Amino acid sequence: MKNLIIGIVVVAVLALGTFLVIQSNNNNGDKTSTENQSSSTSSDSNSTESVSELTIIYSDSGFSPQSAIVKSGGTITWVNESSDELQVGVNPHPSHSGDKEITDGQFVLSIASGEKTSVRVEKKGTYNYHNHLSSLDSGTVKVE
Ligand SMILES: [Cu+2]
């Protein structure tokens, strides 16, 4: 009897989950269908949607998304999924003389392999950055 109840609950949860996924896919499709068509080839590395919680993942193949937009007052979470230490620095390399809004005012934001760090951003602008230890890996964040 207990197993039957658990079985029914599991089926109900799965059905609800499937329903919610279909719902959210439909919503996204309606809102961004024209946008996705025009930039379908680069949609993996560029995000044109402004979000208040932006996650940028660094892996052995670089930053993703390479280009993204975060709202002023929001946060950027830098995730290091690469096998080495990540040191996020603003351009230009190696002086990092640009505005350090996205690196919490630091010369480099050091993140060990497997770790992550969140930075709150306020000041609007477009910030170009790179991995100080592998400066060909770069990206852009716009705060708006
Ligand atoms: Cu650098």
CSV table of C-alpha atoms and ligand atoms in Angstrom, one decimal:
chain,number,residue,atom,x,y,z
A,1,MET,CA,0.0,0.0,0.0
A,2,LYS,CA,2.8,2.4,0.9
A,3,ASN,CA,4.6,1.6,-2.3
A,4,LEU,CA,1.4,2.4,-4.3
A,5,ILE,CA,1.1,5.8,-2.7
A,6,ILE,CA,4.7,6.6,-3.3
A,7,GLY,CA,4.3,5.5,-6.9
A,8,ILE,CA,1.3,7.8,-7.4
A,9,VAL,CA,3.1,10.7,-5.9
A,10,VAL,CA,6.2,10.1,-8.1
A,11,VAL,CA,4.0,10.0,-11.2
A,12,ALA,CA,2.1,13.2,-10.2
A,13,VAL,CA,5.4,15.0,-9.6
A,14,LEU,CA,6.8,13.9,-12.9
A,15,ALA,CA,3.6,14.9,-14.7
A,16,LEU,CA,3.7,18.4,-13.1
A,17,GLY,CA,7.4,18.8,-13.9
A,18,THR,CA,6.8,17.9,-17.5
A,19,PHE,CA,3.9,20.4,-17.7
A,20,LEU,CA,6.0,23.2,-16.2
A,21,VAL,CA,8.9,22.6,-18.6
A,22,ILE,CA,6.5,22.7,-21.6
A,23,GLN,CA,4.9,25.9,-20.2
A,24,SER,CA,8.2,27.7,-19.7
A,25,ASN,CA,9.5,26.5,-23.2
A,26,ASN,CA,6.4,28.0,-24.7
A,27,ASN,CA,6.8,31.3,-22.9
A,28,ASN,CA,10.5,31.6,-23.9
A,29,GLY,CA,9.7,30.7,-27.5
A,30,ASP,CA,7.1,33.4,-27.8
A,31,LYS,CA,9.3,36.1,-26.3
A,32,THR,CA,12.6,35.5,-28.0
A,33,SER,CA,11.8,33.6,-31.2
A,34,THR,CA,12.8,36.5,-33.5
A,35,GLU,CA,16.0,37.2,-31.5
A,36,ASN,CA,17.1,33.5,-31.5
A,37,GLN,CA,16.6,33.2,-35.3
A,38,SER,CA,18.8,36.2,-36.0
A,39,SER,CA,21.7,35.1,-33.8
A,40,SER,CA,21.3,31.3,-33.8
A,41,THR,CA,24.9,30.6,-34.7
A,42,SER,CA,26.3,32.6,-31.7
A,43,SER,CA,23.6,31.9,-29.1
A,44,ASP,CA,25.9,29.7,-27.1
A,45,SER,CA,28.5,32.3,-26.3
A,46,ASN,CA,26.5,35.5,-26.3
A,47,SER,CA,23.5,36.4,-24.2
A,48,THR,CA,21.4,39.4,-25.2
A,49,GLU,CA,19.1,39.2,-22.3
A,50,SER,CA,19.6,41.5,-19.3
A,51,VAL,CA,19.5,39.6,-16.0
A,52,SER,CA,20.0,40.5,-12.4
A,53,GLU,CA,21.9,37.4,-11.6
A,54,LEU,CA,24.5,36.6,-14.2
A,55,THR,CA,26.6,33.5,-14.1
A,56,ILE,CA,29.7,33.3,-16.2
A,57,ILE,CA,31.4,29.9,-16.4
A,58,TYR,CA,35.1,29.6,-17.2
A,59,SER,CA,36.1,26.2,-18.6
A,60,ASP,CA,39.2,25.0,-20.4
A,61,SER,CA,37.6,26.4,-23.6
A,62,GLY,CA,37.1,29.9,-22.2
A,63,PHE,CA,34.3,32.1,-20.8
A,64,SER,CA,30.7,31.3,-21.4
A,65,PRO,CA,28.7,33.4,-22.2
A,66,GLN,CA,31.5,35.5,-23.7
A,67,SER,CA,29.2,38.4,-24.0
A,68,ALA,CA,26.4,39.1,-21.5
A,69,ILE,CA,24.3,41.8,-19.9
A,70,VAL,CA,23.6,42.3,-16.2
A,71,LYS,CA,21.3,44.8,-14.5
A,72,SER,CA,22.8,47.5,-12.3
A,73,GLY,CA,22.4,46.4,-8.7
A,74,GLY,CA,22.6,42.7,-9.8
A,75,THR,CA,25.4,40.2,-9.3
A,76,ILE,CA,27.9,38.4,-11.4
A,77,THR,CA,28.8,34.9,-10.3
A,78,TRP,CA,32.1,33.8,-11.7
A,79,VAL,CA,32.4,30.0,-11.8
A,80,ASN,CA,35.7,28.3,-12.4
A,81,GLU,CA,35.1,24.9,-14.0
A,82,SER,CA,38.5,24.8,-15.6
A,83,SER,CA,41.4,22.6,-14.3
A,84,ASP,CA,43.5,25.7,-13.3
A,85,GLU,CA,43.2,28.8,-11.2
A,86,LEU,CA,41.2,31.6,-12.8
A,87,GLN,CA,42.3,35.3,-12.4
A,88,VAL,CA,39.7,37.6,-13.8
A,89,GLY,CA,41.2,41.0,-14.7
A,90,VAL,CA,39.8,43.9,-16.6
A,91,ASN,CA,41.4,45.0,-19.9
A,92,PRO,CA,43.9,46.1,-20.9
A,93,HIS,CA,46.3,43.2,-20.0
A,94,PRO,CA,48.6,43.3,-18.1
A,95,SER,CA,48.0,46.7,-16.4
A,96,HIS,CA,44.3,46.2,-15.7
A,97,SER,CA,44.0,50.0,-15.8
A,98,GLY,CA,40.3,49.9,-16.8
A,99,ASP,CA,37.4,50.3,-14.4
A,100,LYS,CA,37.4,47.3,-12.0
A,101,GLU,CA,33.6,47.3,-11.3
A,102,ILE,CA,33.3,43.6,-12.4
A,103,THR,CA,36.3,42.4,-10.4
A,104,ASP,CA,35.2,43.9,-7.1
A,105,GLY,CA,37.8,46.7,-7.4
A,106,GLN,CA,40.6,44.2,-7.4
A,107,PHE,CA,43.6,43.9,-9.7
A,108,VAL,CA,42.5,40.3,-10.3
A,109,LEU,CA,39.7,38.2,-8.9
A,110,SER,CA,41.3,34.9,-8.1
A,111,ILE,CA,39.1,31.8,-8.2
A,112,ALA,CA,40.6,28.3,-7.6
A,113,SER,CA,39.6,25.4,-9.8
A,114,GLY,CA,36.1,24.2,-8.8
A,115,GLU,CA,35.3,27.4,-6.9
A,116,LYS,CA,33.0,30.4,-7.5
A,117,THR,CA,32.8,34.0,-6.4
A,118,SER,CA,29.9,36.6,-6.6
A,119,VAL,CA,30.4,40.3,-7.3
A,120,ARG,CA,27.7,42.9,-6.9
A,121,VAL,CA,27.8,45.5,-9.7
A,122,GLU,CA,26.4,49.0,-9.7
A,123,LYS,CA,28.2,51.2,-12.1
A,124,LYS,CA,26.8,51.1,-15.6
A,125,GLY,CA,29.1,50.5,-18.6
A,126,THR,CA,30.7,48.0,-20.8
A,127,TYR,CA,33.6,46.0,-19.3
A,128,ASN,CA,36.0,43.9,-21.1
A,129,TYR,CA,37.9,41.3,-19.2
A,130,HIS,CA,40.3,38.3,-19.6
A,131,ASN,CA,41.9,35.5,-17.6
A,132,HIS,CA,45.1,37.1,-16.4
A,133,LEU,CA,46.8,33.7,-16.5
A,134,SER,CA,45.6,32.9,-20.0
A,135,SER,CA,45.0,36.4,-21.5
A,136,LEU,CA,43.6,35.1,-24.9
A,137,ASP,CA,40.5,34.0,-23.0
A,138,SER,CA,38.4,37.1,-22.8
A,139,GLY,CA,34.8,38.3,-22.6
A,140,THR,CA,32.5,41.3,-22.2
A,141,VAL,CA,30.0,42.3,-19.6
A,142,LYS,CA,27.6,45.2,-20.0
A,143,VAL,CA,26.0,46.6,-16.8
A,144,GLU,CA,22.8,48.5,-17.7
B,1,CU,CU,45.8,40.6,-17.2
